[in-house]
Short mmCIF file of C-alpha atoms and ligand atoms in Angstrom, two decimals:
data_model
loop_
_atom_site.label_atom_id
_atom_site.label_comp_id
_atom_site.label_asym_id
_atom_site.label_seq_id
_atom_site.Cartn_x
_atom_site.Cartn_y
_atom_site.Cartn_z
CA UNK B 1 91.17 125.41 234.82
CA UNK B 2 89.06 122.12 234.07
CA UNK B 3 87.09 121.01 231.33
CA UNK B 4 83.73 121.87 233.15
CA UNK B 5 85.16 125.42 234.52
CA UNK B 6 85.98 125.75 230.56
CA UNK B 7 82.91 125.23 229.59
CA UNK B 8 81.25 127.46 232.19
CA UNK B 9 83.76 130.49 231.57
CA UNK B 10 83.78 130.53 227.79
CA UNK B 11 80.74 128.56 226.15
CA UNK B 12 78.02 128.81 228.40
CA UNK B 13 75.04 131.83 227.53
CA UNK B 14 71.75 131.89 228.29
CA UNK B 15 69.70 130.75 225.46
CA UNK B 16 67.10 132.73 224.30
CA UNK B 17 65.15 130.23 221.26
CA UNK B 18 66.16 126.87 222.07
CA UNK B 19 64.17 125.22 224.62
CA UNK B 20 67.21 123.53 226.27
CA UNK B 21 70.91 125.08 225.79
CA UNK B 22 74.74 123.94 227.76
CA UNK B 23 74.88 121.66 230.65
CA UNK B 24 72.16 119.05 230.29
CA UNK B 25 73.19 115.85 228.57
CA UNK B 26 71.35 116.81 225.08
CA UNK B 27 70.18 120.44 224.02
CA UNK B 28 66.38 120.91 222.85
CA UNK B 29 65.08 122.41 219.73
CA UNK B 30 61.77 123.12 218.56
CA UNK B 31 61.42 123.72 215.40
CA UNK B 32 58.06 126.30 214.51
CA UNK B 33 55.31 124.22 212.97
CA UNK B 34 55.89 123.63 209.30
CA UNK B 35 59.50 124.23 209.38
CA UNK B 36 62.26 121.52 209.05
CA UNK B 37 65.46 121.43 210.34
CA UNK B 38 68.83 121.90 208.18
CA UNK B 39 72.01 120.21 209.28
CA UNK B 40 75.69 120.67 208.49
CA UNK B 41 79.01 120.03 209.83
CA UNK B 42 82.40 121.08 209.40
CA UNK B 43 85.70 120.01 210.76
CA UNK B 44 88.78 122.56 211.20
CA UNK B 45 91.73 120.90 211.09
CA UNK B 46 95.06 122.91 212.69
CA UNK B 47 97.70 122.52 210.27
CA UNK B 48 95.44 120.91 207.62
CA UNK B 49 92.95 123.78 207.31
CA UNK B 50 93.95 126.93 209.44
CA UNK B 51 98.29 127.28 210.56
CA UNK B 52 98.76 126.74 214.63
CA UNK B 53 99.69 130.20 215.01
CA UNK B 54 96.25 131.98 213.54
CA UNK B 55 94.70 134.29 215.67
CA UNK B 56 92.30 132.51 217.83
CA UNK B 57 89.45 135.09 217.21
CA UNK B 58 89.38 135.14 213.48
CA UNK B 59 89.39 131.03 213.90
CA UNK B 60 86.50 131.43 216.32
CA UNK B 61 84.89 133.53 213.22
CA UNK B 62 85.93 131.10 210.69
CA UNK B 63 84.68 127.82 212.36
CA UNK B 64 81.08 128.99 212.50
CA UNK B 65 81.86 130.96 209.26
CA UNK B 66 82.10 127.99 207.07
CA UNK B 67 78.99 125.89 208.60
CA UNK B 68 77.25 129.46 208.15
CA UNK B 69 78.12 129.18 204.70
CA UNK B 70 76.52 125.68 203.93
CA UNK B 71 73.38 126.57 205.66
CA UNK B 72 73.10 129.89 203.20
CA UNK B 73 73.51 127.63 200.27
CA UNK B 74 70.45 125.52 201.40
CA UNK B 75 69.06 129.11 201.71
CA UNK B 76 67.93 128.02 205.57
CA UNK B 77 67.76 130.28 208.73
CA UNK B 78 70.55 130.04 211.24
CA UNK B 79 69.03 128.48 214.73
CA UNK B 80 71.70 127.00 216.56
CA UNK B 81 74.95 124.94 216.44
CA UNK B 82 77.09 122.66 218.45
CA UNK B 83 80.57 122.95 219.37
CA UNK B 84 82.98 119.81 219.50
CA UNK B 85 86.42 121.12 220.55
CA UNK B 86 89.80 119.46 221.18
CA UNK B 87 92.62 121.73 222.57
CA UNK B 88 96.00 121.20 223.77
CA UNK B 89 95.97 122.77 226.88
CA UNK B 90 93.41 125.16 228.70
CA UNK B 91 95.25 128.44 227.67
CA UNK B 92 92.84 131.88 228.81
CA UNK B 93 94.86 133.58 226.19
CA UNK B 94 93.58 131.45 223.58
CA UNK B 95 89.99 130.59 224.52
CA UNK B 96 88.99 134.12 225.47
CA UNK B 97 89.61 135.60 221.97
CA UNK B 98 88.19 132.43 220.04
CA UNK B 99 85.35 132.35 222.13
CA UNK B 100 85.08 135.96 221.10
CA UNK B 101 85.11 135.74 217.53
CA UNK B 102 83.07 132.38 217.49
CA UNK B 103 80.03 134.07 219.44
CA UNK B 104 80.43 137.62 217.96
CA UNK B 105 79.89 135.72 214.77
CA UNK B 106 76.90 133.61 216.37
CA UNK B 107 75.09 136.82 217.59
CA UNK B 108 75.17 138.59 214.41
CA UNK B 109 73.64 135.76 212.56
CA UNK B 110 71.31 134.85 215.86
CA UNK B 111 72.86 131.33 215.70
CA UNK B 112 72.93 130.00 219.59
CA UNK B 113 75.98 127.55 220.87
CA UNK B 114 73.56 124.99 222.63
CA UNK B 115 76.38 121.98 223.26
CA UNK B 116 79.35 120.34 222.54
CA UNK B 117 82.19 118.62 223.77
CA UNK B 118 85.15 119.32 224.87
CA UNK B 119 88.88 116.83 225.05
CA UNK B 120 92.40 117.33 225.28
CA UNK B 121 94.25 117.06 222.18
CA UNK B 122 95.43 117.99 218.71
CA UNK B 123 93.40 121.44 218.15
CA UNK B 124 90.10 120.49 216.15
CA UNK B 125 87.44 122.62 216.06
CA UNK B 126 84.21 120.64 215.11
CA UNK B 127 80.66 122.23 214.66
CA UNK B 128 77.46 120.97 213.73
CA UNK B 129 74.89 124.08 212.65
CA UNK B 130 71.26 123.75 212.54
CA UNK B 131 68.84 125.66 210.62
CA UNK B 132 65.51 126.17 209.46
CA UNK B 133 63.95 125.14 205.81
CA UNK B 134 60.32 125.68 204.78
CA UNK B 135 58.84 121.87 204.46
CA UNK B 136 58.11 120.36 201.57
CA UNK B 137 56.55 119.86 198.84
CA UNK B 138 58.94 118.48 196.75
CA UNK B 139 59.95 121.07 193.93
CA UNK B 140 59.06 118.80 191.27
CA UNK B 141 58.55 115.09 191.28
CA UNK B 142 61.64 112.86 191.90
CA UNK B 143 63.31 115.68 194.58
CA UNK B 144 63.06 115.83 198.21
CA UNK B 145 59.92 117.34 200.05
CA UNK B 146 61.43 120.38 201.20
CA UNK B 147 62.14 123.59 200.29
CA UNK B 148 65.96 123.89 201.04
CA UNK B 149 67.86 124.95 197.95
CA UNK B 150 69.18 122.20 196.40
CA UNK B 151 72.20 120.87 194.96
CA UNK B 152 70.48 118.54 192.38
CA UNK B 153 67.59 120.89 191.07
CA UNK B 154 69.41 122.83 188.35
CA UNK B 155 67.73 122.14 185.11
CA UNK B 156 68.79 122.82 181.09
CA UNK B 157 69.09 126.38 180.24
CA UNK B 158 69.37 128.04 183.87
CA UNK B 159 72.02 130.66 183.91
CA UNK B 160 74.62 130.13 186.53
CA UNK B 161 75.76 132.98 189.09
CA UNK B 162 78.09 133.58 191.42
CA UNK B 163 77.91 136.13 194.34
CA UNK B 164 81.04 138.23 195.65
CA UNK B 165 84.25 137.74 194.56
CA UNK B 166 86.82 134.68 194.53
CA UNK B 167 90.25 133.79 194.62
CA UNK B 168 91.71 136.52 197.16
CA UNK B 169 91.85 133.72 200.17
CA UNK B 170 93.75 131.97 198.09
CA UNK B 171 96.02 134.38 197.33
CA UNK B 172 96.78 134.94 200.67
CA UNK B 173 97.34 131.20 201.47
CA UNK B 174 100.08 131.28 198.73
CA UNK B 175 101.48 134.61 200.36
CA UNK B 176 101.65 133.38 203.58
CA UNK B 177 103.10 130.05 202.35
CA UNK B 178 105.90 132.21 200.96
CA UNK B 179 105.04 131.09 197.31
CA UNK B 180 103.90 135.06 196.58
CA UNK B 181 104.92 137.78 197.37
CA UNK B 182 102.60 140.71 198.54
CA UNK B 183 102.92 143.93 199.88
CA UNK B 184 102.01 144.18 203.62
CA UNK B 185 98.67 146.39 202.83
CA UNK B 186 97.96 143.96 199.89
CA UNK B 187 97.94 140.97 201.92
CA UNK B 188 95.95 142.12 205.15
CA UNK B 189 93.26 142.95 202.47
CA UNK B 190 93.20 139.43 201.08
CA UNK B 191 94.14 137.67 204.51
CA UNK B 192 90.99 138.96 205.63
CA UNK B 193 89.40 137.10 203.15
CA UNK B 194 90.79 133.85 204.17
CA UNK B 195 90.48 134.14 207.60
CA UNK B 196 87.46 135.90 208.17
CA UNK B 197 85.29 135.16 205.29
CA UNK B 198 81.73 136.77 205.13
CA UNK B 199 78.98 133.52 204.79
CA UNK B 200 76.26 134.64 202.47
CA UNK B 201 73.43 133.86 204.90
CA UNK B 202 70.80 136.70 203.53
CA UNK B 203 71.28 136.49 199.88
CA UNK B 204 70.93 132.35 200.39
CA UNK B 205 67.78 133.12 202.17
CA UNK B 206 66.43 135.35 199.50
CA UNK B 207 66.99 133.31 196.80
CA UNK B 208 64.77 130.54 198.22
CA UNK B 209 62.05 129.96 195.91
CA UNK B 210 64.01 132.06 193.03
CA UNK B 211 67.45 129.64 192.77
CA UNK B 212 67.05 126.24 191.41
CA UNK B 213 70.36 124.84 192.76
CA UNK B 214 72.73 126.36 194.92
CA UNK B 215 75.88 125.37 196.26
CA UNK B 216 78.67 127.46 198.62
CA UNK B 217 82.35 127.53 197.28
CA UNK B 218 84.47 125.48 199.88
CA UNK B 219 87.15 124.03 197.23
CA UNK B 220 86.63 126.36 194.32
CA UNK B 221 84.41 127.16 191.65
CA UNK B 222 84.79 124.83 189.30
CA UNK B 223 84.99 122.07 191.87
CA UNK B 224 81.44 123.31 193.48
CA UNK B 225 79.86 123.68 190.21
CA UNK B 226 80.76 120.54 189.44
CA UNK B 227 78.73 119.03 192.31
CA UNK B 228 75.87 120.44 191.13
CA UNK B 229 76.26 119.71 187.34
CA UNK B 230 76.46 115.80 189.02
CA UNK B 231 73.33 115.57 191.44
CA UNK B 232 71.36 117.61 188.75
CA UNK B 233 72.51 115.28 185.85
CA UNK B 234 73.14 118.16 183.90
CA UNK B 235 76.60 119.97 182.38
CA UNK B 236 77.39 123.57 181.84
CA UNK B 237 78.93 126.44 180.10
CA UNK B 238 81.41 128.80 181.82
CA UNK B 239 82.15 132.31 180.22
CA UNK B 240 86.10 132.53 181.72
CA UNK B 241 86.18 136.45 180.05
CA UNK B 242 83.06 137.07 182.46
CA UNK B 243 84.85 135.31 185.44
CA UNK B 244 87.43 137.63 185.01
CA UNK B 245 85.96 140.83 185.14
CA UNK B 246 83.41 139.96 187.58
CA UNK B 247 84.69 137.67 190.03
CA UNK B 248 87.73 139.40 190.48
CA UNK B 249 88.40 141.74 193.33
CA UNK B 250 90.35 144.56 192.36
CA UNK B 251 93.32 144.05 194.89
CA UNK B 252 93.48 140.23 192.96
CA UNK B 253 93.64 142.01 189.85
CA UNK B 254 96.33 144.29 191.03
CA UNK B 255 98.04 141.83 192.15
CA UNK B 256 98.11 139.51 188.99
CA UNK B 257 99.62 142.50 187.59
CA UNK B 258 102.75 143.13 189.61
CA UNK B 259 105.45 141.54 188.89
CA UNK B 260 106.06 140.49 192.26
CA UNK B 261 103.33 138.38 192.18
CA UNK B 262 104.96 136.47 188.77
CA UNK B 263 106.22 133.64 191.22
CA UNK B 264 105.47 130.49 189.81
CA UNK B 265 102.28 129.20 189.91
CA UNK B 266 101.60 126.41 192.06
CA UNK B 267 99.25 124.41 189.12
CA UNK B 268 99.09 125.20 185.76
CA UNK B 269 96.45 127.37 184.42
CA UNK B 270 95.60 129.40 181.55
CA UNK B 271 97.63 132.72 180.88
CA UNK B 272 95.03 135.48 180.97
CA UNK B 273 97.13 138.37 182.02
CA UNK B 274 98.95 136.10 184.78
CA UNK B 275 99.19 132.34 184.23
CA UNK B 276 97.93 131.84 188.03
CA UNK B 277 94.74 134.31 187.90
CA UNK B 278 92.28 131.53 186.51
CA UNK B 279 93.62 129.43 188.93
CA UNK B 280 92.41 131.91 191.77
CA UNK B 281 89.51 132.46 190.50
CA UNK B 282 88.24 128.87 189.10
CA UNK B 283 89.73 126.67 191.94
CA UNK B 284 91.11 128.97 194.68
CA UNK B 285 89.19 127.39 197.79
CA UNK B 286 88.18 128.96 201.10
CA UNK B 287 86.13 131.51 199.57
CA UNK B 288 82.72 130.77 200.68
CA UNK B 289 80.63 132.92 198.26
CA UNK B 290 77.80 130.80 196.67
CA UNK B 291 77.39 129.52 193.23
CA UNK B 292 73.78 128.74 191.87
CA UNK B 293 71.65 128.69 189.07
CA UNK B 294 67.94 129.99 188.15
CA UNK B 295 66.03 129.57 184.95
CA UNK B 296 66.41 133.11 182.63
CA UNK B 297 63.14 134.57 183.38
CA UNK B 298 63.97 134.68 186.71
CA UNK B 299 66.92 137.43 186.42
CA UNK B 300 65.21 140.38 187.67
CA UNK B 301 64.66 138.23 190.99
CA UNK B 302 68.23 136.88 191.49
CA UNK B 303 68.70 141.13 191.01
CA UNK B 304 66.69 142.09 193.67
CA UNK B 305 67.58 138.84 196.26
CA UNK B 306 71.15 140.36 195.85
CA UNK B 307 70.38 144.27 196.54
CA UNK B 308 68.31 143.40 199.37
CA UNK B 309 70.70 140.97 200.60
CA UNK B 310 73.76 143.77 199.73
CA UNK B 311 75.38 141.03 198.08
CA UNK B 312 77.16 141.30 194.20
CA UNK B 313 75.55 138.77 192.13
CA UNK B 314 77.26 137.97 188.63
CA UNK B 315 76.01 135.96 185.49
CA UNK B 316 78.81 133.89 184.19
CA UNK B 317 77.74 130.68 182.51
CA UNK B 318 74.72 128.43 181.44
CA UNK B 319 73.40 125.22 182.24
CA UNK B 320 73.42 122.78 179.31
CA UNK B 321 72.30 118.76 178.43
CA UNK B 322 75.81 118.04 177.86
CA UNK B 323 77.30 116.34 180.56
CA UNK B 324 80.86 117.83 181.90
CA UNK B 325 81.88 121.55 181.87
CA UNK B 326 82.63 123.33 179.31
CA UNK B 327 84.64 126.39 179.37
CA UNK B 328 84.83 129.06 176.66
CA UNK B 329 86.70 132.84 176.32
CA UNK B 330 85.00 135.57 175.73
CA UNK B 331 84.51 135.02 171.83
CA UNK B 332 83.06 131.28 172.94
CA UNK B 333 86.59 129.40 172.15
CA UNK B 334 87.24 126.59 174.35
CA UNK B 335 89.43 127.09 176.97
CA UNK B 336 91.41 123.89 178.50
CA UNK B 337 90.18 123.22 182.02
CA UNK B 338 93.50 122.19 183.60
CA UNK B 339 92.36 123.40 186.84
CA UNK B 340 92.31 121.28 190.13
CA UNK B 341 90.16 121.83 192.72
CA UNK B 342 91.07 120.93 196.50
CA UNK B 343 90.39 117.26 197.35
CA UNK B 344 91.72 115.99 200.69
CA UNK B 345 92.76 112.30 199.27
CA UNK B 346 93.39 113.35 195.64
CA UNK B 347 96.71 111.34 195.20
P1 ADP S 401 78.48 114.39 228.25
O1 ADP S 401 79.44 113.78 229.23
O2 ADP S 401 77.05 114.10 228.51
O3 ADP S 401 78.92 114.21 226.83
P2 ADP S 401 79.91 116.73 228.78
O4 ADP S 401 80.26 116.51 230.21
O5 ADP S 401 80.91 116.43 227.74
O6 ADP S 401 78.56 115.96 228.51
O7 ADP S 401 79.44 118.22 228.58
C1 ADP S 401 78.64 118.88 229.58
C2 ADP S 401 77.77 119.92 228.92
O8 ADP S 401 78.60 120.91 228.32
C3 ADP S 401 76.91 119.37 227.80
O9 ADP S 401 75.68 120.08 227.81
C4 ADP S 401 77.67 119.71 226.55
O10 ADP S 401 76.80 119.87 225.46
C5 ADP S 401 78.34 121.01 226.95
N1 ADP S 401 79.62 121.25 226.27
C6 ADP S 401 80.75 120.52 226.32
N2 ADP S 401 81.73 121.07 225.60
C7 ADP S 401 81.21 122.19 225.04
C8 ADP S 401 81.70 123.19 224.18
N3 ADP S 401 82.96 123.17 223.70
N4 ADP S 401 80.86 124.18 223.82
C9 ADP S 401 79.59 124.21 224.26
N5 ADP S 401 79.07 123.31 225.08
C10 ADP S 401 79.86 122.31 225.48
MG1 MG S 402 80.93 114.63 226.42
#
C-alpha cells in the first residue's frame, strides 16, 4: 500500500462543514460570521508519551482526545483538525483500528479530519484541532478580544474547581511500568483512564461566560494551576483534605489502601493514608479533566454548567494576591508542596 492509497483507505470522508476537506493542497474553513477560530496542537510521542505496543484504537482516541481537551478549556466548539502522521511501515492491522478510534472519537464530538501528512518513520502522531470562540470584546481591559476562556483572567477571590476525577491514569502508568501492583479488574478500570480519557468538551463550553480562567490538566494539577496563577498574576489556596475526598475516584482510593499498592513511591509526597495518593492526585498527568476558577457569586452557574454538561464539578481552593501556591489540610495547616509536575526537559 502507498502513502496516497493510505490516505484514500483510512483518512479520507466526505466533509460535511468545511468548505474544502483531504486531497487538495490546503483544506478550507469558514468560520460563521462573528466567530473566531481556536487552535491547538499536540504531539504523541511513541515511547515518550504512549508504549509501542498500545492498542492502535485507543491511541487513535487519545490523539484527538488530548487536542479535544485544550479546545474544552478555551471552552470553544470542535470544527475540524489536521492529522500529521509518521509510521513505520503501512501495516492494515494497525491503521484500520487507529483510524477507528481516531474518527469514532471525531464523530462524536463532530470534529472533521480535513488534512494532514503522512511520512515514514518513528510513530508520531501530530494533530492540529480547530475550533470555534465567540469574538471579542475583550473581557476586561488589558485581555484579548475574544471570548475563549482564558488562562490569564482569574482574578483575587475566585474559587478554583476541578471537574472529574484525577490521578487514576497515573496509576495505571505506574502499574504498567511494574512500579504497582494492581489487580487485573483494578487496572483495566484505571487503564481506561489513561488511554482513553474523556475531554471535557460540553462542560468547557458551558462554562463560557461563567469561568474566569480555565485550563485542562495535561501534567497535573498543581502544574496546570500553576499556569494560570502565572498569566493571571495571581496565587492561590489549595484545600488538600477537599482534593482528597473529591478528586479521588473510588478505585484510586481503594487502591491507596491495599497494601499491594504500598510499593514505593516514585516522588515523595505527603502521607495522607498512602504516601503516593497526593502525588496522584496533585501531579499525576494524563488526566485531562479541567481546572478553572469563577468569582463566588457565580457558584450556582458553575452547578448547573456541570449537570447539564453531566460532568462532576468540585470546589477545592481559592484564588489569592499572594503570589505562589499555597497548600493547606483540612484544618488550614500548611502542607509542604514537594510535588513535581511532568516537564519534558526538567533536568
Ligand atoms: P502535499 O504534498 O501538498 O503536502 P500530500 O501529498 O502530503 O500533500 O497530501 C495529499 C492530501 O492528503 C492533502 O490534502 C493532505 O492534507 C492529505 N493528507 C495527507 N496525510 C494525511 C493524513 N494522515 N490524514 C488526513 N489527510 C492527510
Ligand atoms: Mg505533504
Amino acid at each position: 500500500m502507498g502513502e496516497f492509497e493510505l490516505i484514500q483507505r483510512y483518512f479520507t470522508r466526505p466533509t460535511r462543514h468545511a468548505v474544502l476537506g483531504v486531497g487538495d493542497d490546503c483544506a478550507v474553513l469558514q468560520p460563521a460570521p462573528g466567530m473566531q477560530l481556536a487552535i491547538s496542537c499536540d504531539m504523541l510521542v511513541s515511547g515518550r508519551h504512549f508504549f509501542a505496543d498500545t492498542d492502535p484504537f485507543c491511541l487513535g482516541h487519545k490523539a484527538l482526545a488530548v487536542n479535544l481537551s485544550d479546545l474544552a478549556a478555551c471552552g470553544a466548539r470542535p470544527l475540524a483538525f489536521t492529522l500529521a502522521l509518521a509510521l513505520p511501515d503501512a501495516n492494515p492491522n494497525w491503521l484500520a483500528p487507529f483510524a477507528a478510534g481516531l474518527l469514532a472519537l471525531a464523530d462524536a464530538h463532530g470534529c472533521e479530519l480535513i488534512g494532514g501528512d503522512t511520512t515514514q518513520g518513528p510513530l508520531n502522531i501530530c494533530i492540529t484541532v480547530f475550533g470555534e470562540v465567540l469574538a471579542g470584546p475583550a473581557l476586561r481591559p488589558g485581555l484579548p478580544a475574544t471570548q475563549a476562556t482564558l488562562r490569564s483572567a482569574a482574578q483575587v477571590g475566585d474559587d478554583i474547581y476541578v471537574s472529574g476525577t484525577l490521578g487514576d491514569a497515573r496509576l495505571a502508568l505506574e502499574a504498567l511500568q511494574g512500579h504497582v501492583p494492581l489487580d487485573g479488574a483494578t487496572l483495566a478500570l484505571v487503564r481506561q483512564r489513561l488511554e482513553q480519557p474523556t475531554p471535557r468538551v460540553a462542560l468547557g463550553q458551558a462554562l463560557r461566560g461563567i469561568a474566569s480562567a480555565c485550563a485542562d490538566i495535561s501534567d497535573g494539577l498543581l502544574g496546570d494551576l500553576n499556569h494560570i496563577l502565572h498569566r493571571s498574576g495571581v496565587g492561590a489556596q489549595l484545600d488538600t483534605g477537599l482534593v482528597t475526598e473529591k478528586l479521588s475516584s473510588d478505585t484510586l482510593a481503594a487502591a491507596m489502601q491495599t497494601p499491594s499498592a504500598m510499593a514505593p513511591p516514585p516522588h515523595q509526597g505527603a502521607n495522607l493514608h498512602h504516601p503516593s495518593y497526593l502525588t496522584y492526585l496533585l501531579a499525576g498527568g494524563d488526566d485531562y479533566e479541567l481546572v478553572f476558577t469563577a468569582p463566588p457569586a457565580l457558584r450556582d452557574a458553575v452547578d448547573l454548567a456541570g449537570r447539564s454538561s453531566a460532568t462532576k464539578v468540585s470546589r477545592v481552593g481559592q484564588i489569592e494576591q499572594a503570589p505562589g501556591l499555597r497548600l493547606v489540610d483540612r484544618n488550614g495547616e500548611p502542607v509542604a508542596n514537594t510535588f513535581a509536575s511532568f516537564d519534558h526537559f526538567a533536568a
